[in-house]
Amino acid sequence: MLKRFGGSVSFKRTWVECENGFGDIHGEFWLGNKYIHMLTSSGKYELRVDMIDNHSNTKYAVYKTFVVGDAASKYKLTVGDYSGNAGDRFGIHNGMKFTTIDQDNDLYYSNCADNNKGSWWYNKCSHCDLTRSNAKPYWRTVVSKPVMMIRKI
């Protein structure tokens, strides 16, 4: 549902762009919130996030509970049941609504999407953000080459 490896695609996008998806499936991309919702509302799905940390170690996080709500819920995130070696940095975003440059749904006093130049289920702009600008995705620390994948379980 997300792939980044070099920062060639900006994730600082509008609500409609994030809803419909953007990028190139063979390159960097965001699948689109409405499609992620359609998938995760059709059964039980898990999320796996793979990334490289700042010491060139491969890290991963698996969430056995992963659901993205519909547009009326602002694509509210439900995530839980973590396992992996990356640390549970996404869990703090559980229950958050999606924020873009033109729809501020986070808990921070200013728009995290604008501040971080990305679009995400922001809580207060930190903890984890795999869409921030300058090819500097964040998962407790700066990481590279993040990939978010879902599968039906």
Short mmCIF file of C-alpha atoms in Angstrom, two decimals:
data_model
loop_
_atom_site.label_atom_id
_atom_site.label_comp_id
_atom_site.label_asym_id
_atom_site.label_seq_id
_atom_site.Cartn_x
_atom_site.Cartn_y
_atom_site.Cartn_z
CA MET A 1 0.00 0.00 0.00
CA LEU A 2 3.09 2.23 0.31
CA LYS A 3 6.56 2.02 -1.15
CA ARG A 4 9.37 4.55 -0.89
CA PHE A 5 13.02 4.25 -1.71
CA GLY A 6 14.48 7.54 -2.87
CA GLY A 7 12.15 10.45 -2.33
CA SER A 8 11.30 10.94 -6.01
CA VAL A 9 7.56 11.16 -5.22
CA SER A 10 6.22 13.82 -2.86
CA PHE A 11 3.73 12.57 -0.28
CA LYS A 12 2.66 16.12 0.62
CA ARG A 13 -0.71 15.73 -1.06
CA THR A 14 -4.32 16.82 -0.96
CA TRP A 15 -7.17 14.80 0.51
CA VAL A 16 -8.41 13.77 -2.95
CA GLU A 17 -4.94 12.68 -4.09
CA CYS A 18 -4.47 10.52 -0.98
CA GLU A 19 -7.96 9.14 -1.34
CA ASN A 20 -7.37 8.03 -4.93
CA GLY A 21 -3.69 7.10 -4.67
CA PHE A 22 -0.69 8.36 -6.58
CA GLY A 23 2.74 7.41 -7.85
CA ASP A 24 3.84 4.40 -9.86
CA ILE A 25 3.23 0.85 -8.64
CA HIS A 26 6.71 -0.05 -9.95
CA GLY A 27 8.26 2.89 -8.11
CA GLU A 28 7.18 4.98 -5.15
CA PHE A 29 3.44 5.06 -4.50
CA TRP A 30 0.48 5.36 -2.15
CA LEU A 31 -2.33 2.91 -2.96
CA GLY A 32 -5.13 5.29 -1.95
CA ASN A 33 -7.21 5.51 1.20
CA LYS A 34 -10.48 4.52 -0.47
CA TYR A 35 -8.85 1.35 -1.84
CA ILE A 36 -7.18 0.52 1.47
CA HIS A 37 -10.58 0.96 3.13
CA MET A 38 -12.29 -1.26 0.53
CA LEU A 39 -9.74 -4.01 1.13
CA THR A 40 -9.65 -3.86 4.93
CA SER A 41 -13.44 -3.69 5.22
CA SER A 42 -13.82 -6.93 3.25
CA GLY A 43 -12.26 -9.20 5.89
CA LYS A 44 -9.51 -9.47 8.48
CA TYR A 45 -6.19 -7.99 7.32
CA GLU A 46 -2.73 -7.63 8.78
CA LEU A 47 -0.17 -4.96 8.02
CA ARG A 48 3.54 -5.58 7.59
CA VAL A 49 6.02 -2.71 7.45
CA ASP A 50 9.57 -3.38 6.25
CA MET A 51 12.34 -0.78 6.47
CA ILE A 52 16.09 -0.23 6.87
CA ASP A 53 17.25 1.59 10.01
CA ASN A 54 20.05 4.16 10.19
CA HIS A 55 22.57 1.35 10.93
CA SER A 56 21.62 -0.54 7.72
CA ASN A 57 19.70 -3.19 9.67
CA THR A 58 16.49 -4.64 8.27
CA LYS A 59 13.55 -3.96 10.58
CA TYR A 60 9.92 -5.02 10.42
CA ALA A 61 6.65 -4.52 12.23
CA VAL A 62 3.55 -6.68 11.87
CA TYR A 63 0.11 -5.63 13.08
CA LYS A 64 -2.43 -8.47 13.16
CA THR A 65 -5.20 -5.89 13.43
CA PHE A 66 -5.34 -3.36 10.60
CA VAL A 67 -8.43 -1.51 9.40
CA VAL A 68 -8.87 1.82 7.64
CA GLY A 69 -12.33 3.35 8.02
CA ASP A 70 -14.37 4.99 5.30
CA ALA A 71 -14.30 8.58 4.06
CA ALA A 72 -16.98 9.62 6.57
CA SER A 73 -14.63 8.53 9.39
CA LYS A 74 -11.78 10.48 7.76
CA TYR A 75 -10.15 7.09 7.04
CA LYS A 76 -9.74 6.40 10.75
CA LEU A 77 -6.94 3.96 11.56
CA THR A 78 -7.43 0.85 13.68
CA VAL A 79 -4.15 -0.94 14.32
CA GLY A 80 -3.01 -3.37 17.02
CA ASP A 81 -1.47 -6.70 18.00
CA TYR A 82 2.13 -5.73 17.18
CA SER A 83 5.05 -8.10 16.68
CA GLY A 84 8.46 -7.56 15.09
CA ASN A 85 11.88 -6.01 15.71
CA ALA A 86 11.17 -2.39 14.70
CA GLY A 87 9.31 -1.36 17.84
CA ASP A 88 5.63 -0.51 18.08
CA ARG A 89 5.74 3.04 16.76
CA PHE A 90 2.49 2.84 14.77
CA GLY A 91 0.32 1.80 17.72
CA ILE A 92 0.22 5.34 19.11
CA HIS A 93 -1.57 6.35 15.91
CA ASN A 94 -4.43 3.92 16.61
CA GLY A 95 -7.74 5.76 16.32
CA MET A 96 -6.26 8.68 14.40
CA LYS A 97 -7.89 10.20 11.34
CA PHE A 98 -5.91 10.80 8.17
CA THR A 99 -4.37 14.26 7.74
CA THR A 100 -3.40 15.96 4.48
CA ILE A 101 -2.29 19.48 3.62
CA ASP A 102 -5.92 20.51 3.10
CA GLN A 103 -7.57 18.48 5.91
CA ASP A 104 -6.03 18.82 9.37
CA ASN A 105 -7.34 15.93 11.50
CA ASP A 106 -4.37 15.44 13.85
CA LEU A 107 -4.07 16.41 17.54
CA TYR A 108 -1.30 18.97 17.10
CA TYR A 109 -1.94 22.73 17.23
CA SER A 110 -0.83 23.07 13.60
CA ASN A 111 -1.15 20.81 10.56
CA CYS A 112 1.33 17.91 10.80
CA ALA A 113 1.00 17.18 7.06
CA ASP A 114 2.14 20.71 6.30
CA ASN A 115 4.87 20.63 8.97
CA ASN A 116 6.29 17.25 7.90
CA LYS A 117 5.49 17.60 4.20
CA GLY A 118 3.66 14.28 4.08
CA SER A 119 0.17 12.81 4.60
CA TRP A 120 -0.48 10.35 7.43
CA TRP A 121 -2.52 9.25 10.43
CA TYR A 122 -0.75 11.84 12.54
CA ASN A 123 -1.18 12.01 16.27
CA LYS A 124 1.10 14.87 17.25
CA CYS A 125 3.47 14.85 14.26
CA SER A 126 6.01 12.33 15.58
CA HIS A 127 6.49 8.67 16.56
CA CYS A 128 6.25 7.37 13.02
CA ASP A 129 5.67 8.95 9.63
CA LEU A 130 6.68 7.03 6.54
CA THR A 131 5.54 9.81 4.19
CA ARG A 132 7.59 12.80 5.36
CA SER A 133 9.63 14.76 2.86
CA ASN A 134 13.25 14.63 1.77
CA ALA A 135 13.24 10.83 1.70
CA LYS A 136 13.49 10.80 5.51
CA PRO A 137 10.71 8.48 6.66
CA TYR A 138 10.58 8.14 10.44
CA TRP A 139 9.95 5.16 12.74
CA ARG A 140 11.41 6.24 16.09
CA THR A 141 14.47 7.22 14.05
CA VAL A 142 15.09 8.01 10.40
CA VAL A 143 14.63 4.90 8.23
CA SER A 144 14.94 4.19 4.53
CA LYS A 145 13.12 2.15 1.92
CA PRO A 146 9.87 1.66 3.86
CA VAL A 147 7.28 -0.69 2.40
CA MET A 148 3.79 -1.15 3.85
CA MET A 149 1.99 -4.33 2.76
CA ILE A 150 -1.35 -5.79 3.74
CA ARG A 151 -2.67 -9.30 3.40
CA LYS A 152 -5.87 -11.06 4.25
CA ILE A 153 -5.63 -13.46 7.18
#
